[in-house]
Amino acid sequence: MQAYIPNYNQTGTGILSGTLRRRAPQDGENAVSSIICEGAHFREDRREGIPKEWERHMAGNTPSVTLDQEINPWEAQSARFDFAARKLNLEAGLWKMLSTPSREIIVHFPVTLDSGQIEMFTGFRVQHSIARGPCKGGIRYAPDVTLDEVRALASWMTWKCAVVNIPFGGAKGGVICDPKKMSQGELERMTRRYTSEIIDFIGPEKDVPAPDMNTNEQTMAWIMDTYSMHMGHTVTSVVTGKPLNIGGSRGRIEATGRGVRVVCDESLRYLNLPIDGCRVVIQGFGNVGSNAARLMMEHGYKIVGIAERDGGLANPNGIDINQLIEYKYRNDTILGFRGAEATPSEELLESECEILIPAATENVITSRNADAIKARIVVEGANGPTTAVADEILADKRIFIVPDILANAGGVTASYFEWVQDRQGYFWKEAIVNEQLETILRDSFDDVVRYAEAHNVNNRIAAYMLAIDRVAFTIKQRGIYA
Ligand code: NAD
């Protein structure tokens, strides 16, 4: 088996070949070290100056991957990008261009807290590529946001927009903060100041933010208003994911969940499996997870497990998702819901089902639990839920993966429709939005699986190859101003 291991120390990347085996963790090691690569040799490093650590691995020792290395999203993105680029025989210049974000903005800015004190916050906006159109990507608020994470998410947006063939490049933003400990007033002041710090770099033709983790329609309304105040007129198309009343699109809120449902339908069709009685476990019951669950239940799927941060629920006969949505709305948790049995979330991920949908956050399927996954199909509602090492293990188990850059692309597709509608000043019926979205997702699924068959690679690498191919072709057609 060939294992591609995430970049060790950001100076060297390559393919480590050998046999992946497991051994018991030694004293003081985390469980990840139990993955070893025997008979390892390292081939074709694309950069100069292979670090000393790699020489050891190239000599045939048994390297191990630490959890830190495995779960760094930028490393995960780079590992897949490098593998796909190599398969495509991508020219060196384009390789360098596409493996580097084109702009990384870091801002430190003050916000007045409710107490009257000033606190400093740090925000990021990374723009990966504008080759195919304005940058597009969400903004997340969380205490653990890092530049590497935002970088990875920005690149994923470039690949995602290219996979579904919409005219955007990729970007992402984030602010280090704990939104759960902030009042609405503090969140509003932070959002407006962050917007003003990056205002020269965003705009309908430059970079169009959207909601992501812990940001929502209200956040987008504040960004739109701040931008408009600076411009001196209302500019609705500067962000997507806005409230309907100020230029939002019908169907946007459930669009990511709808896309997840469509690719589940297509996966079953491709594998010749029935929807009827198909058991589904979903991790995360937020925007993506709850909408996917509801739409899938309405479509005949049986949602047998929901795993949340604070615990999970299981019911082999299917959970009534409408009741659970109402319960969560009232109680702000799924715990205590009577229509299912309380079950630890980790157990649910490893339970018997046909489809597993990680729809919460990154790095939930790693070398620690990939071997225990029993689902036939994994559909990545979240961004980056599977590490590169786990990919290898799932591939070994013949699990069919619908990668994030395809599976959760329904959100950015509906965002594209919102941007188009704002610029037209003409708003579509919800049925039109849903129909166009389903057509794009179905066609994109088809493109990816055909590409995988034609190039004898798995769906993730096929999606990357297809995306890189499209972006590289556009860059060549435009010519490089260098
Ligand atoms: P959200 O904040 O609405 O929901 C996330 C849910 O996951 C929450 O209920 C949270 O409690 C739960 N959660 C967080 N960590 C968890 C863990 N370790 N185990 C179990 N549950 C956990 O966020 P969302 O908008 O639904 O986004 C979820 C994922 O989907 C993120 O990776 C996001 O980047 C991605 N995504 C979202 C959209 C969108 O349109 N919202 C589009 C594309 C991708």
PDB file of N, CA, C and O in Angstrom, residues 78-106:
ATOM      1  N   SER A  78      -2.388  19.964   1.785  1.00  0.00           N
ATOM      2  CA  SER A  78      -1.177  19.890   0.960  1.00  0.00           C
ATOM      3  C   SER A  78      -0.909  18.456   0.502  1.00  0.00           C
ATOM      4  O   SER A  78      -0.501  18.224  -0.637  1.00  0.00           O
ATOM      5  N   ALA A  79      -1.153  17.489   1.412  1.00  0.00           N
ATOM      6  CA  ALA A  79      -0.896  16.083   1.059  1.00  0.00           C
ATOM      7  C   ALA A  79      -1.763  15.664  -0.122  1.00  0.00           C
ATOM      8  O   ALA A  79      -1.284  15.050  -1.082  1.00  0.00           O
ATOM      9  N   ARG A  80      -3.047  16.019  -0.053  1.00  0.00           N
ATOM     10  CA  ARG A  80      -3.952  15.642  -1.153  1.00  0.00           C
ATOM     11  C   ARG A  80      -3.613  16.412  -2.420  1.00  0.00           C
ATOM     12  O   ARG A  80      -3.635  15.880  -3.521  1.00  0.00           O
ATOM     13  N   PHE A  81      -3.320  17.714  -2.264  1.00  0.00           N
ATOM     14  CA  PHE A  81      -2.979  18.534  -3.431  1.00  0.00           C
ATOM     15  C   PHE A  81      -1.752  17.956  -4.145  1.00  0.00           C
ATOM     16  O   PHE A  81      -1.742  17.789  -5.368  1.00  0.00           O
ATOM     17  N   ASP A  82      -0.693  17.663  -3.362  1.00  0.00           N
ATOM     18  CA  ASP A  82       0.549  17.154  -3.956  1.00  0.00           C
ATOM     19  C   ASP A  82       0.313  15.847  -4.702  1.00  0.00           C
ATOM     20  O   ASP A  82       0.820  15.639  -5.803  1.00  0.00           O
ATOM     21  N   PHE A  83      -0.462  14.974  -4.068  1.00  0.00           N
ATOM     22  CA  PHE A  83      -0.720  13.672  -4.684  1.00  0.00           C
ATOM     23  C   PHE A  83      -1.458  13.855  -6.024  1.00  0.00           C
ATOM     24  O   PHE A  83      -1.072  13.291  -7.049  1.00  0.00           O
ATOM     25  N   ALA A  84      -2.501  14.693  -6.001  1.00  0.00           N
ATOM     26  CA  ALA A  84      -3.299  14.908  -7.213  1.00  0.00           C
ATOM     27  C   ALA A  84      -2.471  15.632  -8.281  1.00  0.00           C
ATOM     28  O   ALA A  84      -2.530  15.285  -9.474  1.00  0.00           O
ATOM     29  N   ALA A  85      -1.677  16.619  -7.860  1.00  0.00           N
ATOM     30  CA  ALA A  85      -0.866  17.379  -8.821  1.00  0.00           C
ATOM     31  C   ALA A  85       0.162  16.467  -9.491  1.00  0.00           C
ATOM     32  O   ALA A  85       0.422  16.578 -10.698  1.00  0.00           O
ATOM     33  N   ARG A  86       0.706  15.564  -8.704  1.00  0.00           N
ATOM     34  CA  ARG A  86       1.686  14.636  -9.269  1.00  0.00           C
ATOM     35  C   ARG A  86       1.022  13.730 -10.298  1.00  0.00           C
ATOM     36  O   ARG A  86       1.534  13.487 -11.371  1.00  0.00           O
ATOM     37  N   LYS A  87      -0.171  13.247  -9.953  1.00  0.00           N
ATOM     38  CA  LYS A  87      -0.922  12.384 -10.870  1.00  0.00           C
ATOM     39  C   LYS A  87      -1.232  13.109 -12.177  1.00  0.00           C
ATOM     40  O   LYS A  87      -1.274  12.523 -13.245  1.00  0.00           O
ATOM     41  N   LEU A  88      -1.462  14.438 -12.060  1.00  0.00           N
ATOM     42  CA  LEU A  88      -1.804  15.236 -13.240  1.00  0.00           C
ATOM     43  C   LEU A  88      -0.571  15.654 -14.035  1.00  0.00           C
ATOM     44  O   LEU A  88      -0.697  16.277 -15.085  1.00  0.00           O
ATOM     45  N   ASN A  89       0.609  15.373 -13.473  1.00  0.00           N
ATOM     46  CA  ASN A  89       1.850  15.880 -14.077  1.00  0.00           C
ATOM     47  C   ASN A  89       1.816  17.389 -14.212  1.00  0.00           C
ATOM     48  O   ASN A  89       2.189  17.953 -15.251  1.00  0.00           O
ATOM     49  N   LEU A  90       1.332  18.029 -13.175  1.00  0.00           N
ATOM     50  CA  LEU A  90       1.176  19.492 -13.210  1.00  0.00           C
ATOM     51  C   LEU A  90       2.535  20.162 -13.386  1.00  0.00           C
ATOM     52  O   LEU A  90       3.511  19.780 -12.741  1.00  0.00           O
ATOM     53  N   GLU A  91       2.578  21.156 -14.260  1.00  0.00           N
ATOM     54  CA  GLU A  91       3.842  21.887 -14.476  1.00  0.00           C
ATOM     55  C   GLU A  91       4.322  22.504 -13.161  1.00  0.00           C
ATOM     56  O   GLU A  91       3.516  22.962 -12.355  1.00  0.00           O
ATOM     57  N   ALA A  92       5.645  22.573 -13.012  1.00  0.00           N
ATOM     58  CA  ALA A  92       6.231  23.032 -11.747  1.00  0.00           C
ATOM     59  C   ALA A  92       5.744  24.440 -11.360  1.00  0.00           C
ATOM     60  O   ALA A  92       5.435  24.701 -10.195  1.00  0.00           O
ATOM     61  N   GLY A  93       5.665  25.341 -12.353  1.00  0.00           N
ATOM     62  CA  GLY A  93       5.275  26.722 -12.048  1.00  0.00           C
ATOM     63  C   GLY A  93       3.845  26.789 -11.526  1.00  0.00           C
ATOM     64  O   GLY A  93       3.553  27.479 -10.542  1.00  0.00           O
ATOM     65  N   LEU A  94       2.952  26.050 -12.195  1.00  0.00           N
ATOM     66  CA  LEU A  94       1.552  26.044 -11.755  1.00  0.00           C
ATOM     67  C   LEU A  94       1.436  25.376 -10.385  1.00  0.00           C
ATOM     68  O   LEU A  94       0.646  25.789  -9.539  1.00  0.00           O
ATOM     69  N   TRP A  95       2.252  24.357 -10.186  1.00  0.00           N
ATOM     70  CA  TRP A  95       2.268  23.652  -8.890  1.00  0.00           C
ATOM     71  C   TRP A  95       2.604  24.641  -7.781  1.00  0.00           C
ATOM     72  O   TRP A  95       1.910  24.736  -6.767  1.00  0.00           O
ATOM     73  N   LYS A  96       3.664  25.423  -8.022  1.00  0.00           N
ATOM     74  CA  LYS A  96       4.066  26.400  -6.999  1.00  0.00           C
ATOM     75  C   LYS A  96       2.946  27.420  -6.771  1.00  0.00           C
ATOM     76  O   LYS A  96       2.644  27.782  -5.645  1.00  0.00           O
ATOM     77  N   MET A  97       2.365  27.901  -7.879  1.00  0.00           N
ATOM     78  CA  MET A  97       1.303  28.915  -7.747  1.00  0.00           C
ATOM     79  C   MET A  97       0.128  28.401  -6.933  1.00  0.00           C
ATOM     80  O   MET A  97      -0.388  29.065  -6.049  1.00  0.00           O
ATOM     81  N   LEU A  98      -0.302  27.177  -7.264  1.00  0.00           N
ATOM     82  CA  LEU A  98      -1.540  26.677  -6.655  1.00  0.00           C
ATOM     83  C   LEU A  98      -1.356  26.097  -5.262  1.00  0.00           C
ATOM     84  O   LEU A  98      -2.332  25.891  -4.545  1.00  0.00           O
ATOM     85  N   SER A  99      -0.094  25.835  -4.906  1.00  0.00           N
ATOM     86  CA  SER A  99       0.095  25.323  -3.544  1.00  0.00           C
ATOM     87  C   SER A  99       0.358  26.465  -2.560  1.00  0.00           C
ATOM     88  O   SER A  99       0.595  26.232  -1.385  1.00  0.00           O
ATOM     89  N   THR A 100       0.299  27.710  -3.047  1.00  0.00           N
ATOM     90  CA  THR A 100       0.548  28.863  -2.183  1.00  0.00           C
ATOM     91  C   THR A 100      -0.665  29.808  -2.228  1.00  0.00           C
ATOM     92  O   THR A 100      -1.084  30.198  -3.314  1.00  0.00           O
ATOM     93  N   PRO A 101      -1.226  30.171  -1.096  1.00  0.00           N
ATOM     94  CA  PRO A 101      -2.321  31.152  -1.126  1.00  0.00           C
ATOM     95  C   PRO A 101      -1.818  32.482  -1.681  1.00  0.00           C
ATOM     96  O   PRO A 101      -0.664  32.856  -1.436  1.00  0.00           O
ATOM     97  N   SER A 102      -2.664  33.188  -2.426  1.00  0.00           N
ATOM     98  CA  SER A 102      -2.153  34.405  -3.055  1.00  0.00           C
ATOM     99  C   SER A 102      -2.113  35.581  -2.081  1.00  0.00           C
ATOM    100  O   SER A 102      -1.338  36.511  -2.261  1.00  0.00           O
ATOM    101  N   ARG A 103      -2.927  35.564  -1.050  1.00  0.00           N
ATOM    102  CA  ARG A 103      -2.869  36.675  -0.080  1.00  0.00           C
ATOM    103  C   ARG A 103      -3.290  36.176   1.302  1.00  0.00           C
ATOM    104  O   ARG A 103      -4.288  35.467   1.421  1.00  0.00           O
ATOM    105  N   GLU A 104      -2.521  36.581   2.326  1.00  0.00           N
ATOM    106  CA  GLU A 104      -2.876  36.212   3.697  1.00  0.00           C
ATOM    107  C   GLU A 104      -2.902  37.480   4.535  1.00  0.00           C
ATOM    108  O   GLU A 104      -1.880  38.156   4.667  1.00  0.00           O
ATOM    109  N   ILE A 105      -4.053  37.798   5.053  1.00  0.00           N
ATOM    110  CA  ILE A 105      -4.196  39.042   5.813  1.00  0.00           C
ATOM    111  C   ILE A 105      -4.375  38.691   7.293  1.00  0.00           C
ATOM    112  O   ILE A 105      -5.224  37.865   7.640  1.00  0.00           O
ATOM    113  N   ILE A 106      -3.554  39.316   8.144  1.00  0.00           N
ATOM    114  CA  ILE A 106      -3.717  39.144   9.597  1.00  0.00           C
ATOM    115  C   ILE A 106      -3.988  40.526  10.175  1.00  0.00           C
ATOM    116  O   ILE A 106      -3.240  41.467   9.893  1.00  0.00           O
TER     117      ILE A 106
END
